[in-house]
mmCIF file of C-alpha atoms in Angstrom:
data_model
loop_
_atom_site.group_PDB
_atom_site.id
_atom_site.type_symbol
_atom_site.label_atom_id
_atom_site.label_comp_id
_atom_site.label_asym_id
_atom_site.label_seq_id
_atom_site.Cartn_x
_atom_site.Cartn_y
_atom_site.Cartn_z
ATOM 1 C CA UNK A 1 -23.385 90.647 -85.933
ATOM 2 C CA UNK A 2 -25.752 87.313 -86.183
ATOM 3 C CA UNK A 3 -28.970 87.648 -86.816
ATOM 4 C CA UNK A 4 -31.382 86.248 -83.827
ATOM 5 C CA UNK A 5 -34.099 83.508 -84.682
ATOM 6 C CA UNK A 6 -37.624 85.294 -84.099
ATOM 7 C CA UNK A 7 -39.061 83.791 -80.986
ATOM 8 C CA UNK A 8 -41.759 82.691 -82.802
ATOM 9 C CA UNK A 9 -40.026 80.158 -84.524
ATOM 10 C CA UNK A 10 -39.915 77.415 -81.348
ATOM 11 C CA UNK A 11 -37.586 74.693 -81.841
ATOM 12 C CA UNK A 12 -38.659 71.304 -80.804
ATOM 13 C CA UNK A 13 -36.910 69.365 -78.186
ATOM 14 C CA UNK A 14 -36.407 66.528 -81.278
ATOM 15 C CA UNK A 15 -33.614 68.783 -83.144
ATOM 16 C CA UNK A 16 -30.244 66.671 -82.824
ATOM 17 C CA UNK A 17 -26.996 68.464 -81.291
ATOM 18 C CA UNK A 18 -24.055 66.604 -82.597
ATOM 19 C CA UNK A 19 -20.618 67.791 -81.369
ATOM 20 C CA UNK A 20 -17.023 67.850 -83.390
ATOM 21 C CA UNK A 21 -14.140 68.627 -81.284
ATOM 22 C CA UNK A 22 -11.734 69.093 -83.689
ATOM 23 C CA UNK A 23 -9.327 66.573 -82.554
ATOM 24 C CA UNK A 24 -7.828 64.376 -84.952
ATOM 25 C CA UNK A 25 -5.928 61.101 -83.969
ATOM 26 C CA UNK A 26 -3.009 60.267 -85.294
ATOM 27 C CA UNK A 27 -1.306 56.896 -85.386
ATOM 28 C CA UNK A 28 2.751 57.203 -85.752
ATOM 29 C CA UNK A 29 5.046 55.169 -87.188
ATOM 30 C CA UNK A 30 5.410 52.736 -83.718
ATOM 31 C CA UNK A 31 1.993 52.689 -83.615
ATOM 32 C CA UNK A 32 1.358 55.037 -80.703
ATOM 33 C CA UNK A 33 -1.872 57.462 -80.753
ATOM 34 C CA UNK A 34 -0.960 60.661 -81.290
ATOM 35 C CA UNK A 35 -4.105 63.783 -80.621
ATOM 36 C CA UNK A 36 -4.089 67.036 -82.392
ATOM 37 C CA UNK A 37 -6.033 70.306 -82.097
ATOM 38 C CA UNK A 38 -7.347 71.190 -85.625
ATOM 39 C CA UNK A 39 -9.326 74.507 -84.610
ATOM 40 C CA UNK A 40 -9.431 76.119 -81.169
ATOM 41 C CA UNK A 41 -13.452 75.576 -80.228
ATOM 42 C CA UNK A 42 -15.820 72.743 -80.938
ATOM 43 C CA UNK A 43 -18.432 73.005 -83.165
ATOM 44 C CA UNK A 44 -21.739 71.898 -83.741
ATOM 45 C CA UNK A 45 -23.987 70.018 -86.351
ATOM 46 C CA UNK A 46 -27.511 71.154 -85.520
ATOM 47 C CA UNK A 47 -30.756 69.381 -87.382
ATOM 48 C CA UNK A 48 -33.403 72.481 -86.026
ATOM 49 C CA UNK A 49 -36.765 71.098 -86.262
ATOM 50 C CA UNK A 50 -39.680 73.304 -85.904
ATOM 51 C CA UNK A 51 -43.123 73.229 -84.211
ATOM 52 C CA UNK A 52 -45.826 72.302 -86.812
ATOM 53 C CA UNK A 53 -47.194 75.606 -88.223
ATOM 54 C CA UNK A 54 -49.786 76.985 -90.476
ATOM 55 C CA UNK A 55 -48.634 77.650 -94.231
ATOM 56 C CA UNK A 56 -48.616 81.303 -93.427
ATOM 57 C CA UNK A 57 -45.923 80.824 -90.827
ATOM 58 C CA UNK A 58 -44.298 78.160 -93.002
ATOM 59 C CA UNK A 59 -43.708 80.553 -95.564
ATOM 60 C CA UNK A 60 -42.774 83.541 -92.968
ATOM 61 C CA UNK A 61 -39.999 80.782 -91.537
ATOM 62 C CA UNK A 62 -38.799 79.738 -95.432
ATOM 63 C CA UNK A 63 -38.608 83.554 -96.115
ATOM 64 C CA UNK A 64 -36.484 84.231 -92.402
ATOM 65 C CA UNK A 65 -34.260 80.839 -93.628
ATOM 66 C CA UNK A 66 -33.480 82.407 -97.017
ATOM 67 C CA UNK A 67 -33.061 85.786 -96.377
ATOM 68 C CA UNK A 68 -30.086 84.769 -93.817
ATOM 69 C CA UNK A 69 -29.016 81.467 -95.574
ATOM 70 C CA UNK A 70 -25.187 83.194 -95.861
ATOM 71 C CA UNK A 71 -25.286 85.355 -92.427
ATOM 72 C CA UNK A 72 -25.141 84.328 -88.804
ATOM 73 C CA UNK A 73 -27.906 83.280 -86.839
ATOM 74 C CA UNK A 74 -28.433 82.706 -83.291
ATOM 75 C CA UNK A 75 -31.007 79.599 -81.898
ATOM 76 C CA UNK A 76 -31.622 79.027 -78.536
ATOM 77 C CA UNK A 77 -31.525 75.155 -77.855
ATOM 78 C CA UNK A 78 -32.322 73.737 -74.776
ATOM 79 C CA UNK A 79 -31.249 76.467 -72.795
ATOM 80 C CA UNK A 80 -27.959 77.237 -74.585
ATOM 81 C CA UNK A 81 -27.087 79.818 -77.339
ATOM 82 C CA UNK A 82 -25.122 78.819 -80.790
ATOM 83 C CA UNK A 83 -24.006 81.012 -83.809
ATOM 84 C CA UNK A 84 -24.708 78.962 -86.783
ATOM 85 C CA UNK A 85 -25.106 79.479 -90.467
ATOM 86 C CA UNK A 86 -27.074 77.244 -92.838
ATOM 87 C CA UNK A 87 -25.439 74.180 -94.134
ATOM 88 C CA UNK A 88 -28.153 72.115 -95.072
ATOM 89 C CA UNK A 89 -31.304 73.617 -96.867
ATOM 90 C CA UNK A 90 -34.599 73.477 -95.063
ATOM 91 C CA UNK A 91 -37.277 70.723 -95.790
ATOM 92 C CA UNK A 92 -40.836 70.211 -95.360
ATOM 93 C CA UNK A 93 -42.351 67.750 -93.592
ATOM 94 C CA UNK A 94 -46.653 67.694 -94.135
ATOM 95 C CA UNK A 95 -48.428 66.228 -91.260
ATOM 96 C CA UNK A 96 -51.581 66.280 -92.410
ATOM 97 C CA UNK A 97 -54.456 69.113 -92.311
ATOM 98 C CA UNK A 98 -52.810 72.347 -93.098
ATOM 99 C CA UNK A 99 -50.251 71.592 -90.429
ATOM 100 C CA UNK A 100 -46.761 71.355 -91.784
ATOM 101 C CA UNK A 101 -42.897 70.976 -90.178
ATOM 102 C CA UNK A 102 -39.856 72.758 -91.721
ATOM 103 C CA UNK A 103 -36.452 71.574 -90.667
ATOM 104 C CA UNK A 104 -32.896 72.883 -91.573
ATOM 105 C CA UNK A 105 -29.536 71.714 -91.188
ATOM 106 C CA UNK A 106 -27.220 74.267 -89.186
ATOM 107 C CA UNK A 107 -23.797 74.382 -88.020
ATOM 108 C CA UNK A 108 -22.012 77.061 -85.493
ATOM 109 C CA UNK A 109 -20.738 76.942 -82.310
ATOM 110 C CA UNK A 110 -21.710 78.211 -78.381
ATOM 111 C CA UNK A 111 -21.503 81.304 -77.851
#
């Protein structure tokens, strides 16, 4: 069972959905195109950027990210639901003030 991101934990409408389909082309020997299906569902590369936050919720996010960095989690991006593990470890962006942005790389797939 995958873990849910705590609602508190907003994504901003900046994180990047890239899809793979899982087809791979093929070129035979008379130089036709040839597609295949290399795994039944497409999946998705996911760069999850966060709101800015205080350090306090920095470190609660961190914490969330590395407690579940080998289990399931489920995001919510723009209105759609994926299943995605950690792929890419999170980084810290510091804006300034005490206001800071974490981002993670994630891949999964709809659910």
């Amino acid at each position: 069972m995958a873990t849910p991101l705590p609602a508190e934990y907003r994504l901003l409408q900046s994180s990047t959905l890239q899809e793979e389909t899982g087809v791979a082309v093929d070129k035979t020997d008379d130089g036709a195109n040839v597609s295949r299906d290399l795994y039944p569902r497409s999946y998705y590369d996911i760069k999850a950027q966060f709101g800015p936050q205080r350090t306090a919720q920095r470190e609660a996010l961190m914490a969330f990210l590395r407690a579940n960095r080998s289990a399931e989690i489920d995001i919510t991006l723009r209105g759609s639901v994926y299943r995605c593990r950690v792929v890419q470890a999170p980084s810290i962006a510091y804006q300034g003030g005490r206001q800071e942005q974490v981002s993670v790389g994630l891949r999964g797939y709809a659910v």
